[in-house]
Tab-separated table of C-alpha atoms and ligand atoms in Angstrom:
chain	number	residue	atom	x	y	z
A	1	MET	CA	-13.587	11.228	-19.057
A	2	ILE	CA	-11.996	11.175	-15.653
A	3	LEU	CA	-9.798	14.130	-16.362
A	4	PHE	CA	-12.781	16.003	-17.644
A	5	PHE	CA	-14.598	15.175	-14.449
A	6	PHE	CA	-11.653	16.383	-12.426
A	7	LEU	CA	-11.604	19.624	-14.378
A	8	LYS	CA	-15.232	20.229	-13.659
A	9	LEU	CA	-14.525	19.511	-10.041
A	10	VAL	CA	-11.657	21.863	-9.579
A	11	SER	CA	-13.502	24.677	-11.267
A	12	CYS	CA	-16.164	24.445	-8.630
A	13	GLU	CA	-16.345	27.558	-6.473
A	14	ASN	CA	-16.999	26.172	-3.039
A	15	HIS	CA	-13.811	24.784	-1.519
A	16	LYS	CA	-15.443	22.588	1.070
A	17	HIS	CA	-17.880	21.188	-1.407
A	18	ARG	CA	-15.055	20.530	-3.805
A	19	GLN	CA	-12.973	18.748	-1.222
A	20	LYS	CA	-15.823	16.441	-0.411
A	21	LEU	CA	-16.408	15.660	-4.061
A	22	MET	CA	-12.742	15.032	-4.627
A	23	LEU	CA	-12.684	12.323	-2.008
A	24	ASP	CA	-16.063	10.810	-2.573
A	25	LYS	CA	-16.051	10.813	-6.320
A	26	LYS	CA	-15.863	7.300	-7.738
A	27	GLU	CA	-17.898	5.245	-5.276
A	28	HIS	CA	-17.979	1.910	-7.056
A	29	ASN	CA	-21.118	-0.120	-6.515
A	30	TYR	CA	-19.429	-3.303	-7.567
A	31	GLU	CA	-19.146	-2.186	-11.128
A	32	LYS	CA	-18.092	-4.606	-13.832
A	33	ALA	CA	-14.475	-4.257	-14.859
A	34	ILE	CA	-11.837	-5.919	-16.972
A	35	LEU	CA	-8.089	-5.977	-16.369
A	36	VAL	CA	-5.361	-5.337	-18.889
A	37	GLY	CA	-1.757	-6.365	-18.391
A	38	VAL	CA	1.262	-6.433	-20.618
A	39	ILE	CA	4.152	-8.908	-20.577
A	40	THR	CA	7.405	-7.214	-21.425
A	41	GLN	CA	10.837	-8.718	-21.919
A	42	ASN	CA	11.765	-8.714	-18.243
A	43	GLN	CA	8.564	-10.431	-17.113
A	44	ASP	CA	7.436	-13.987	-17.434
A	45	GLU	CA	3.906	-15.271	-17.564
A	46	ASP	CA	3.857	-16.500	-13.959
A	47	LYS	CA	4.830	-13.044	-12.761
A	48	LEU	CA	2.136	-11.479	-14.866
A	49	THR	CA	-0.458	-13.837	-13.363
A	50	GLU	CA	0.692	-12.876	-9.872
A	51	TYR	CA	0.521	-9.182	-10.725
A	52	MET	CA	-2.923	-9.596	-12.241
A	53	ASP	CA	-4.103	-11.500	-9.157
A	54	GLU	CA	-2.996	-8.584	-7.049
A	55	LEU	CA	-4.630	-6.094	-9.409
A	56	GLU	CA	-7.861	-8.070	-9.199
A	57	PHE	CA	-7.673	-7.919	-5.396
A	58	LEU	CA	-7.101	-4.165	-5.607
A	59	ALA	CA	-10.065	-3.845	-7.985
A	60	PHE	CA	-12.226	-5.879	-5.614
A	61	THR	CA	-11.138	-3.703	-2.690
A	62	ALA	CA	-12.058	-0.611	-4.696
A	63	GLY	CA	-15.469	-2.080	-5.450
A	64	ALA	CA	-15.243	-3.702	-8.860
A	65	THR	CA	-15.847	-7.270	-9.994
A	66	VAL	CA	-13.474	-8.458	-12.656
A	67	GLN	CA	-15.144	-10.163	-15.622
A	68	LYS	CA	-12.090	-10.936	-17.728
A	69	ARG	CA	-8.364	-10.372	-18.031
A	70	PHE	CA	-6.686	-9.287	-21.223
A	71	THR	CA	-2.952	-9.714	-21.637
A	72	GLN	CA	-0.557	-8.969	-24.427
A	73	LYS	CA	3.087	-9.711	-25.110
A	74	LEU	CA	4.929	-6.611	-26.262
A	75	THR	CA	8.575	-5.717	-26.641
A	76	GLN	CA	7.569	-2.259	-25.569
A	77	PRO	CA	4.243	-0.555	-24.898
A	78	ASP	CA	2.703	1.428	-27.731
A	79	SER	CA	3.364	5.127	-27.225
A	80	LYS	CA	-0.133	6.105	-28.345
A	81	THR	CA	-2.420	3.469	-26.867
A	82	PHE	CA	-0.118	1.377	-24.626
A	83	ILE	CA	-1.522	-1.866	-26.085
A	84	GLY	CA	-1.586	-2.702	-29.797
A	85	SER	CA	-4.504	-1.511	-31.922
A	86	GLY	CA	-5.725	-5.070	-32.573
A	87	LYS	CA	-5.919	-5.737	-28.830
A	88	ALA	CA	-7.665	-2.416	-28.281
A	89	GLN	CA	-10.266	-3.431	-30.854
A	90	GLU	CA	-10.761	-6.832	-29.201
A	91	ILE	CA	-11.268	-5.134	-25.840
A	92	LYS	CA	-13.665	-2.616	-27.345
A	93	GLU	CA	-15.880	-5.378	-28.704
A	94	TYR	CA	-15.843	-7.284	-25.433
A	95	VAL	CA	-16.647	-4.175	-23.433
A	96	LYS	CA	-19.615	-3.355	-25.657
A	97	GLU	CA	-21.031	-6.852	-25.645
A	98	ASN	CA	-20.732	-7.315	-21.900
A	99	GLU	CA	-21.593	-3.807	-20.748
A	100	ILE	CA	-18.308	-3.282	-18.932
A	101	GLY	CA	-17.986	0.093	-17.238
A	102	THR	CA	-14.319	0.168	-16.298
A	103	ILE	CA	-11.000	-0.944	-17.728
A	104	ILE	CA	-8.101	-1.210	-15.317
A	105	PHE	CA	-4.490	-1.229	-16.506
A	106	ASP	CA	-1.733	-2.709	-14.341
A	107	ASP	CA	0.722	-0.009	-15.360
A	108	GLU	CA	0.645	3.735	-15.159
A	109	LEU	CA	-0.582	5.185	-18.453
A	110	SER	CA	0.706	8.444	-19.830
A	111	PRO	CA	-1.944	11.151	-20.073
A	112	SER	CA	-2.056	10.890	-23.860
A	113	GLN	CA	-2.330	7.080	-23.781
A	114	LEU	CA	-5.208	7.458	-21.358
A	115	LYS	CA	-6.899	10.008	-23.568
A	116	ASN	CA	-6.437	8.006	-26.758
A	117	LEU	CA	-7.726	4.824	-25.174
A	118	GLU	CA	-10.784	6.501	-23.747
A	119	LYS	CA	-11.531	8.011	-27.112
A	120	GLU	CA	-11.095	4.654	-28.814
A	121	ILE	CA	-12.938	2.373	-26.387
A	122	GLU	CA	-15.329	4.885	-24.867
A	123	VAL	CA	-15.367	3.649	-21.279
A	124	LYS	CA	-13.741	4.777	-18.057
A	125	ILE	CA	-10.101	3.794	-17.866
A	126	LEU	CA	-8.083	3.575	-14.671
A	127	ASP	CA	-4.457	2.748	-14.126
A	128	ARG	CA	-2.889	1.134	-11.089
A	129	THR	CA	-1.985	4.422	-9.415
A	130	ASN	CA	-5.473	5.747	-9.961
A	131	LEU	CA	-6.950	2.603	-8.444
A	132	ILE	CA	-4.764	2.743	-5.340
A	133	LEU	CA	-5.518	6.445	-4.879
A	134	ASP	CA	-9.195	5.622	-5.155
A	135	ILE	CA	-8.993	2.912	-2.485
A	136	PHE	CA	-7.148	5.283	-0.188
A	137	ALA	CA	-9.798	7.940	-0.816
A	138	GLN	CA	-12.599	5.530	0.028
A	139	ARG	CA	-10.857	4.255	3.149
A	140	ALA	CA	-9.474	7.458	4.644
A	141	GLN	CA	-11.347	7.940	7.910
A	142	THR	CA	-9.721	10.749	9.840
A	143	SER	CA	-9.314	14.256	8.553
A	144	TYR	CA	-5.574	13.653	8.700
A	145	ALA	CA	-5.699	10.653	6.360
A	146	ARG	CA	-8.160	12.461	4.103
A	147	THR	CA	-5.853	15.446	3.843
A	148	GLN	CA	-2.946	13.205	2.899
A	149	VAL	CA	-4.981	11.372	0.277
A	150	GLU	CA	-6.369	14.558	-1.200
A	151	LEU	CA	-2.873	15.956	-1.529
A	152	ALA	CA	-1.766	12.791	-3.328
A	153	GLN	CA	-4.748	12.991	-5.663
A	154	TYR	CA	-4.015	16.576	-6.646
A	155	GLN	CA	-0.356	15.767	-7.124
A	156	TYR	CA	-1.345	12.932	-9.445
A	157	LEU	CA	-3.663	15.231	-11.322
A	158	LEU	CA	-1.447	18.270	-11.769
A	159	PRO	CA	1.112	16.907	-14.270
A	160	ARG	CA	-1.704	15.278	-16.170
A	161	LEU	CA	-3.427	18.597	-16.584
A	162	THR	CA	-0.209	20.165	-17.790
A	163	ARG	CA	0.624	17.433	-20.211
A	164	MET	CA	-2.892	17.208	-21.476
A	165	TRP	CA	-2.715	20.889	-22.257
A	166	THR	CA	0.601	20.453	-24.070
A	167	HIS	CA	-1.068	17.757	-26.079
A	168	LEU	CA	-3.976	20.021	-27.037
A	169	GLU	CA	-1.609	22.830	-27.825
A	170	ARG	CA	0.239	20.688	-30.318
A	171	GLN	CA	-3.015	19.683	-31.939
A	172	LYS	CA	-4.121	23.246	-32.335
A	173	GLY	CA	-0.853	24.367	-33.835
A	174	GLY	CA	1.083	25.514	-30.797
A	175	ILE	CA	2.352	29.028	-30.262
A	176	GLY	CA	-0.093	31.821	-30.719
A	177	MET	CA	-3.102	29.669	-29.974
A	178	ARG	CA	-4.154	31.405	-26.821
A	179	GLY	CA	-7.850	30.772	-26.518
A	180	PRO	CA	-10.406	30.443	-23.789
A	181	GLY	CA	-9.474	26.761	-23.414
A	182	GLU	CA	-6.074	27.612	-22.134
A	183	THR	CA	-7.340	30.236	-19.751
A	184	GLU	CA	-9.650	27.676	-18.256
A	185	ILE	CA	-6.911	25.122	-17.804
A	186	GLU	CA	-4.560	27.759	-16.457
A	187	THR	CA	-7.211	28.692	-13.916
A	188	ASP	CA	-7.710	25.071	-12.965
A	189	ARG	CA	-3.982	24.570	-12.625
A	190	ARG	CA	-3.752	27.599	-10.399
A	191	ILE	CA	-6.640	26.393	-8.262
A	192	ILE	CA	-4.985	22.993	-7.911
A	193	ARG	CA	-1.623	24.524	-7.022
A	194	ASP	CA	-3.281	26.730	-4.406
A	195	ARG	CA	-5.084	23.738	-3.015
A	196	ILE	CA	-1.858	21.710	-2.903
A	197	SER	CA	-0.028	24.390	-0.956
A	198	LEU	CA	-2.999	24.785	1.364
A	199	LEU	CA	-3.052	21.051	2.031
A	200	LYS	CA	0.703	21.017	2.544
A	201	ASP	CA	0.390	23.814	5.100
A	202	LYS	CA	-2.378	21.929	6.833
A	203	LEU	CA	-0.244	18.777	6.954
A	204	LYS	CA	2.732	20.728	8.277
A	205	ILE	CA	0.682	21.854	11.255
A	206	ILE	CA	-0.544	18.317	11.910
A	207	ASP	CA	3.003	16.968	11.461
A	208	LYS	CA	4.219	19.326	14.170
A	209	GLN	CA	1.474	18.208	16.531
A	210	MET	CA	2.265	14.583	15.834
A	211	ALA	CA	5.983	15.122	16.369
A	212	THR	CA	5.241	16.766	19.721
A	213	GLN	CA	2.994	13.856	20.618
A	214	ARG	CA	5.759	11.419	19.745
A	215	ASN	CA	8.226	13.349	21.871
A	216	ASN	CA	5.863	13.276	24.800
A	217	ARG	CA	5.702	9.530	24.843
A	218	GLY	CA	8.441	9.292	27.423
A	219	LYS	CA	11.288	6.924	27.847
A	220	VAL	CA	10.012	3.816	26.209
A	221	VAL	CA	11.206	1.866	23.231
A	222	ARG	CA	9.126	2.273	20.099
A	223	ALA	CA	8.452	-0.695	17.823
A	224	ALA	CA	6.578	-0.476	14.536
A	225	LEU	CA	4.789	-3.198	12.590
A	226	VAL	CA	5.718	-2.969	8.942
A	227	GLY	CA	4.899	-5.186	5.998
A	228	TYR	CA	3.040	-5.667	2.768
A	229	THR	CA	-0.665	-4.911	2.796
A	230	ASN	CA	-2.997	-7.648	4.128
A	231	VAL	CA	-0.245	-9.707	5.823
A	232	GLY	CA	-1.876	-9.471	9.265
A	233	LYS	CA	-0.218	-6.484	10.950
A	234	SER	CA	-3.412	-5.230	12.540
A	235	THR	CA	-4.415	-8.734	13.606
A	236	LEU	CA	-1.042	-9.134	15.312
A	237	MET	CA	-1.361	-5.690	16.883
A	238	ASN	CA	-4.732	-6.694	18.292
A	239	ALA	CA	-3.364	-9.971	19.602
A	240	LEU	CA	-0.366	-8.352	21.261
A	241	SER	CA	-2.077	-5.322	22.715
A	242	LYS	CA	-5.545	-6.767	23.149
A	243	SER	CA	-6.846	-3.720	21.336
A	244	ASP	CA	-9.404	-3.575	18.598
A	245	VAL	CA	-7.840	-2.249	15.421
A	246	PHE	CA	-9.854	-2.767	12.260
A	247	ALA	CA	-8.578	-5.754	10.276
A	248	GLU	CA	-10.154	-7.388	7.241
A	249	ASN	CA	-9.315	-9.401	4.194
A	250	LYS	CA	-9.024	-6.457	1.835
A	251	LEU	CA	-6.078	-4.310	0.873
A	252	PHE	CA	-5.243	-1.193	2.871
A	253	ALA	CA	-7.603	-1.829	5.762
A	254	THR	CA	-5.339	0.421	7.819
A	255	LEU	CA	-4.533	3.970	6.761
A	256	ASP	CA	-4.205	5.627	10.101
A	257	THR	CA	-1.501	4.933	12.586
A	258	THR	CA	-2.458	3.369	15.889
A	259	VAL	CA	-0.091	3.339	18.838
A	260	ARG	CA	-0.609	1.064	21.826
A	261	LYS	CA	1.330	0.341	24.947
A	262	VAL	CA	2.297	-3.296	25.087
A	263	VAL	CA	3.881	-5.081	28.039
A	264	ILE	CA	5.833	-8.288	27.593
A	265	GLY	CA	7.234	-9.722	30.775
A	266	ASN	CA	7.538	-6.585	32.835
A	267	LEU	CA	8.831	-4.541	29.963
A	268	PRO	CA	6.567	-1.857	28.534
A	269	PHE	CA	7.070	-0.519	25.012
A	270	LEU	CA	5.022	1.209	22.345
A	271	LEU	CA	3.773	-0.670	19.337
A	272	THR	CA	2.637	1.118	16.188
A	273	ASP	CA	0.369	-0.324	13.531
A	274	THR	CA	0.545	1.487	10.254
A	275	VAL	CA	-0.313	1.528	6.566
A	276	GLY	CA	0.751	-1.502	4.521
A	277	PHE	CA	3.150	-1.278	1.612
A	278	ILE	CA	2.528	-2.463	-1.927
A	279	ARG	CA	4.512	-3.018	-5.078
A	280	LYS	CA	4.748	0.180	-7.121
A	281	LEU	CA	3.298	2.318	-4.342
A	282	PRO	CA	2.489	5.587	-6.104
A	283	THR	CA	5.189	8.102	-5.268
A	284	GLN	CA	2.557	10.730	-4.581
A	285	LEU	CA	1.273	8.539	-1.790
A	286	VAL	CA	4.665	7.850	-0.243
A	287	GLU	CA	5.293	11.554	-0.168
A	288	SER	CA	1.988	12.693	1.226
A	289	PHE	CA	1.937	9.890	3.771
A	290	LYS	CA	5.257	11.153	5.027
A	291	SER	CA	4.176	11.697	8.607
A	292	THR	CA	2.409	8.365	8.794
A	293	LEU	CA	5.686	6.864	7.677
A	294	ASP	CA	7.546	9.016	10.228
A	295	GLU	CA	6.256	6.542	12.784
A	296	VAL	CA	8.263	3.900	10.970
A	297	ARG	CA	11.233	6.173	10.406
A	298	GLU	CA	11.430	7.106	14.080
A	299	ALA	CA	10.820	3.632	15.471
A	300	ASP	CA	13.630	1.926	17.393
A	301	LEU	CA	12.642	-1.533	16.214
A	302	LEU	CA	10.808	-2.777	13.138
A	303	ILE	CA	8.655	-5.878	13.269
A	304	HIS	CA	8.467	-6.966	9.646
A	305	VAL	CA	5.371	-9.104	9.193
A	306	VAL	CA	5.255	-11.445	6.181
A	307	ASP	CA	2.324	-13.537	4.925
A	308	ILE	CA	4.064	-16.845	4.303
A	309	SER	CA	0.888	-18.390	2.933
A	310	HIS	CA	1.021	-15.967	-0.014
A	311	GLU	CA	2.764	-17.403	-3.041
A	312	SER	CA	4.579	-14.135	-3.782
A	313	PHE	CA	5.753	-13.577	-0.238
A	314	GLU	CA	9.403	-13.290	-1.270
A	315	ASP	CA	8.581	-10.506	-3.737
A	316	GLN	CA	6.564	-8.837	-1.031
A	317	VAL	CA	9.511	-8.933	1.370
A	318	GLU	CA	11.682	-7.349	-1.281
A	319	SER	CA	9.094	-4.705	-2.002
A	320	VAL	CA	8.851	-3.805	1.686
A	321	ASN	CA	12.629	-3.663	2.023
A	322	ASN	CA	12.783	-1.329	-0.964
A	323	THR	CA	10.191	0.986	0.520
A	324	LEU	CA	12.061	0.944	3.839
A	325	MET	CA	15.160	1.963	1.925
A	326	GLU	CA	13.253	4.765	0.185
A	327	ILE	CA	12.163	6.221	3.494
A	328	ASN	CA	15.610	5.629	4.955
A	329	ALA	CA	14.507	3.188	7.635
A	330	HIS	CA	16.424	0.162	6.398
A	331	GLN	CA	19.191	0.170	8.961
A	332	LYS	CA	17.063	-0.291	12.018
A	333	PRO	CA	17.012	-3.425	14.154
A	334	MET	CA	14.339	-5.716	12.760
A	335	ILE	CA	12.527	-8.913	13.612
A	336	MET	CA	11.115	-11.043	10.795
A	337	VAL	CA	7.721	-12.468	11.696
A	338	PHE	CA	6.432	-14.991	9.192
A	339	ASN	CA	2.684	-15.011	9.783
A	340	LYS	CA	-0.258	-17.169	8.681
A	341	ILE	CA	1.534	-20.496	9.070
A	342	ASP	CA	-1.922	-21.993	9.627
A	343	GLY	CA	-2.668	-21.195	5.991
A	344	PHE	CA	0.692	-22.329	4.630
A	345	SER	CA	0.696	-25.315	2.296
A	346	TYR	CA	3.111	-26.880	-0.161
A	347	ASP	CA	3.059	-29.632	-2.772
A	348	LYS	CA	4.898	-32.482	-1.141
A	349	LYS	CA	6.833	-34.421	-3.721
A	350	ASP	CA	6.806	-38.220	-3.897
A	351	GLU	CA	10.136	-39.720	-2.977
A	352	ASP	CA	10.579	-41.276	-6.401
A	353	ASP	CA	9.702	-38.022	-8.151
A	354	LEU	CA	12.996	-36.850	-9.621
A	355	THR	CA	11.790	-33.708	-11.321
A	356	PRO	CA	13.543	-30.622	-9.931
A	357	SER	CA	11.895	-29.060	-6.886
A	358	THR	CA	10.291	-25.684	-7.279
A	359	LYS	CA	9.382	-23.172	-4.621
A	360	LYS	CA	5.973	-24.772	-4.423
A	361	ASN	CA	7.580	-27.964	-3.044
A	362	ILE	CA	9.330	-26.363	-0.091
A	363	SER	CA	8.084	-27.142	3.400
A	364	LEU	CA	8.248	-24.653	6.263
A	365	GLU	CA	11.108	-26.639	7.748
A	366	GLU	CA	13.013	-26.386	4.467
A	367	TRP	CA	12.258	-22.682	4.112
A	368	THR	CA	14.055	-22.081	7.407
A	369	LYS	CA	17.216	-23.433	5.791
A	370	THR	CA	17.075	-21.020	2.843
A	371	TRP	CA	17.901	-17.297	2.953
A	372	MET	CA	15.483	-17.063	5.859
A	373	GLY	CA	17.713	-19.012	8.187
A	374	LYS	CA	20.745	-17.035	7.109
A	375	SER	CA	19.027	-13.708	7.693
A	376	LYS	CA	20.834	-11.374	10.062
A	377	TYR	CA	17.504	-10.703	11.733
A	378	PRO	CA	15.834	-12.867	14.366
A	379	THR	CA	13.139	-14.891	12.626
A	380	VAL	CA	9.971	-16.518	13.914
A	381	PHE	CA	7.025	-18.369	12.352
A	382	ILE	CA	3.603	-17.677	13.816
A	383	SER	CA	-0.102	-17.531	13.243
A	384	ALA	CA	-1.706	-14.350	14.513
A	385	LEU	CA	-5.024	-16.120	14.195
A	386	THR	CA	-4.346	-19.311	16.187
A	387	LYS	CA	-1.529	-17.729	18.239
A	388	GLU	CA	0.796	-20.593	17.404
A	389	ASN	CA	4.397	-19.868	18.503
A	390	PHE	CA	3.355	-16.715	20.339
A	391	PRO	CA	5.574	-17.441	23.371
A	392	GLU	CA	8.614	-17.734	21.090
A	393	MET	CA	7.746	-14.525	19.274
A	394	LYS	CA	7.112	-12.629	22.486
A	395	LYS	CA	10.448	-13.709	23.920
A	396	MET	CA	12.125	-12.553	20.719
A	397	ILE	CA	10.430	-9.153	20.829
A	398	TYR	CA	11.239	-8.894	24.533
A	399	ASP	CA	14.938	-9.596	23.916
A	400	GLU	CA	15.212	-7.021	21.133
A	401	VAL	CA	13.274	-4.360	23.022
A	402	MET	CA	15.381	-5.032	26.102
A	403	LYS	CA	18.623	-4.616	24.138
A	404	ILE	CA	17.465	-1.264	22.841
A	405	HIS	CA	16.101	-0.258	26.214
A	406	ILE	CA	19.425	-0.868	27.943
A	407	SER	CA	21.425	1.059	25.370
A	408	ARG	CA	18.873	3.880	25.215
A	409	PHE	CA	17.909	4.413	28.795
A	410	PRO	CA	20.839	3.101	30.852
A	411	TYR	CA	19.710	5.032	33.926
A	412	ASN	CA	16.210	3.723	33.827
A	413	ASP	CA	16.983	1.241	36.556
A	414	PHE	CA	13.829	-0.749	36.396
A	415	LEU	CA	14.260	-4.435	36.702
A	416	PHE	CA	12.457	-6.103	33.875
A	417	GLU	CA	12.536	-9.787	34.210
A	418	TYR	CA	11.153	-11.937	31.451
A	419	PHE	CA	8.217	-14.137	32.186
A	420	ASP	CA	5.379	-15.316	30.037
A	421	ASN	CA	2.309	-14.922	32.120
A	422	ASP	CA	-0.788	-14.199	30.140
A	423	GLU	CA	-2.851	-13.299	33.146
A	424	GLU	CA	-0.356	-10.647	34.135
A	425	GLU	CA	-0.369	-9.273	30.641
A	426	GLU	CA	-4.108	-9.037	30.627
A	427	ASN	CA	-3.801	-6.540	33.465
A	428	ASN	CA	-0.916	-4.651	31.997
A	429	ASN	CA	-2.126	-4.286	28.485
A	430	ASN	CA	-5.187	-2.209	29.118
A	431	ASP	CA	-3.830	1.246	28.549
B	501	LIG	N1	-5.201	-17.659	8.083
B	501	LIG	C1	-4.731	-16.573	8.688
B	501	LIG	N2	-5.252	-15.378	8.407
B	501	LIG	C2	-4.757	-14.296	9.048
B	501	LIG	C3	-3.702	-14.396	9.991
B	501	LIG	N3	-3.410	-13.156	10.437
B	501	LIG	C4	-4.259	-12.321	9.780
B	501	LIG	N4	-5.074	-12.989	8.951
B	501	LIG	C5	-6.132	-12.441	8.081
B	501	LIG	O1	-5.537	-11.658	7.063
B	501	LIG	C6	-6.398	-10.575	6.711
B	501	LIG	C7	-5.626	-9.273	6.793
B	501	LIG	O2	-5.322	-8.996	8.132
B	501	LIG	P1	-4.987	-7.516	8.646
B	501	LIG	O3	-4.583	-7.657	10.072
B	501	LIG	O4	-6.085	-6.567	8.291
B	501	LIG	O5	-3.717	-7.214	7.736
B	501	LIG	P2	-2.873	-5.843	7.655
B	501	LIG	O6	-1.460	-6.252	7.426
B	501	LIG	O7	-3.151	-5.000	8.835
B	501	LIG	O8	-3.479	-5.235	6.321
B	501	LIG	P3	-3.538	-3.685	5.855
B	501	LIG	O9	-3.903	-2.836	7.021
B	501	LIG	O10	-4.598	-3.743	4.819
B	501	LIG	O11	-2.200	-3.378	5.291
B	501	LIG	C8	-7.571	-10.645	7.663
B	501	LIG	O12	-8.640	-11.282	6.998
B	501	LIG	C9	-7.062	-11.500	8.821
B	501	LIG	O13	-8.087	-12.201	9.465
B	501	LIG	C10	-3.171	-15.694	10.273
B	501	LIG	O14	-2.260	-15.907	11.070
B	501	LIG	N5	-3.724	-16.738	9.580
B	502	LIG	MG1	-3.896	-3.159	8.964
């Protein structure tokens, strides 16, 4: 269904009209959805629950309410329908009975799996990538973000068009079957390719402007907030720069980069708030958000924000580190900021309880003695909401920025002396 819709879209004559449709397409009015996840050999059930929780949050952010979760244990996904046929039947019955409009899979489906499932169950089917692209499309505000998202959408679509055609071709008997169908798809493919190169050109121009802007920022250290989505980067940005960046309890609240001048002590530096990372970030998005990520790549210092109240925070840290590696920003100086300590809780064990401790029994104090304490990066525990431990964090940021400042701009003979005076900052921070 979706592919068909896309095809209709790209055949549309008017470019502007088409672009608008492309971005505005699936506006979900809190439609009813179900989730489907598969446990494979290298996953356990706890992990699956965590992944499904995240998928449900993504679905909610996109505008769907989840009615039920379906899971299945498989040694390997079915090549035709991803899940087994019995499970597909069970889902079909549930969907019919409960008038479900959307099925969301946690994994990326191959084009033929998607097609077979839609044929079998007869409702709209989305995979994780599709869902994330959709959220980005709904949330992109500036023309820059919209251009990046549109590029990612077309890049997602293009191989699916190709492979879908290959699939049809095989059905029809292959070579020699050159009919009107193919011409149509060929035309659509050409239109998409043209559009992709147009968007790339457009982005190149913007990239150049942004690079110039970055170069014009003068001799100041640049720090960037990085971290998993929804950990509190924008909230921290607002607290540090007294600005008003949009923050909310949904995923990907921030798509556009915001840069603010921040002064700690007497030391001015630039702080960038940027898009959050997520597990299995679609590659199309990483690529088309290249210049947004340039802010991270070109930063002198990374402030890695972690939501320590989230039960999967360790996985999230790993995920962020992997993405940093992918964009080649993993060797920069970094500060680890463990946020949301106000929301942190743990199951304190009774003293006579001799069952082995799990991660759920670890207090903050004990966490600091794990890998966290041994980290080569300065580490601090804060709450961006209550501002607990802000003086400690500010001193830490100050020290790191100062180190970089001295090595970078040795002739910038300003005397920056550290002091923590909020009143002074109030005056300095209004840029
Ligand atoms: N309890 C608690 N909530 C917080 C804290 N910091 C941020 N939040 C909440 O966490 C949610 C996400 O905050 P954001 O600042 O939007 O997070 P972000 O990292 O910018 O998220 P994206 O832009 O979506 O990647 C919001 O509802 C904040 O109010 C904190 O220290 N404690
Ligand atoms: Mg944000």
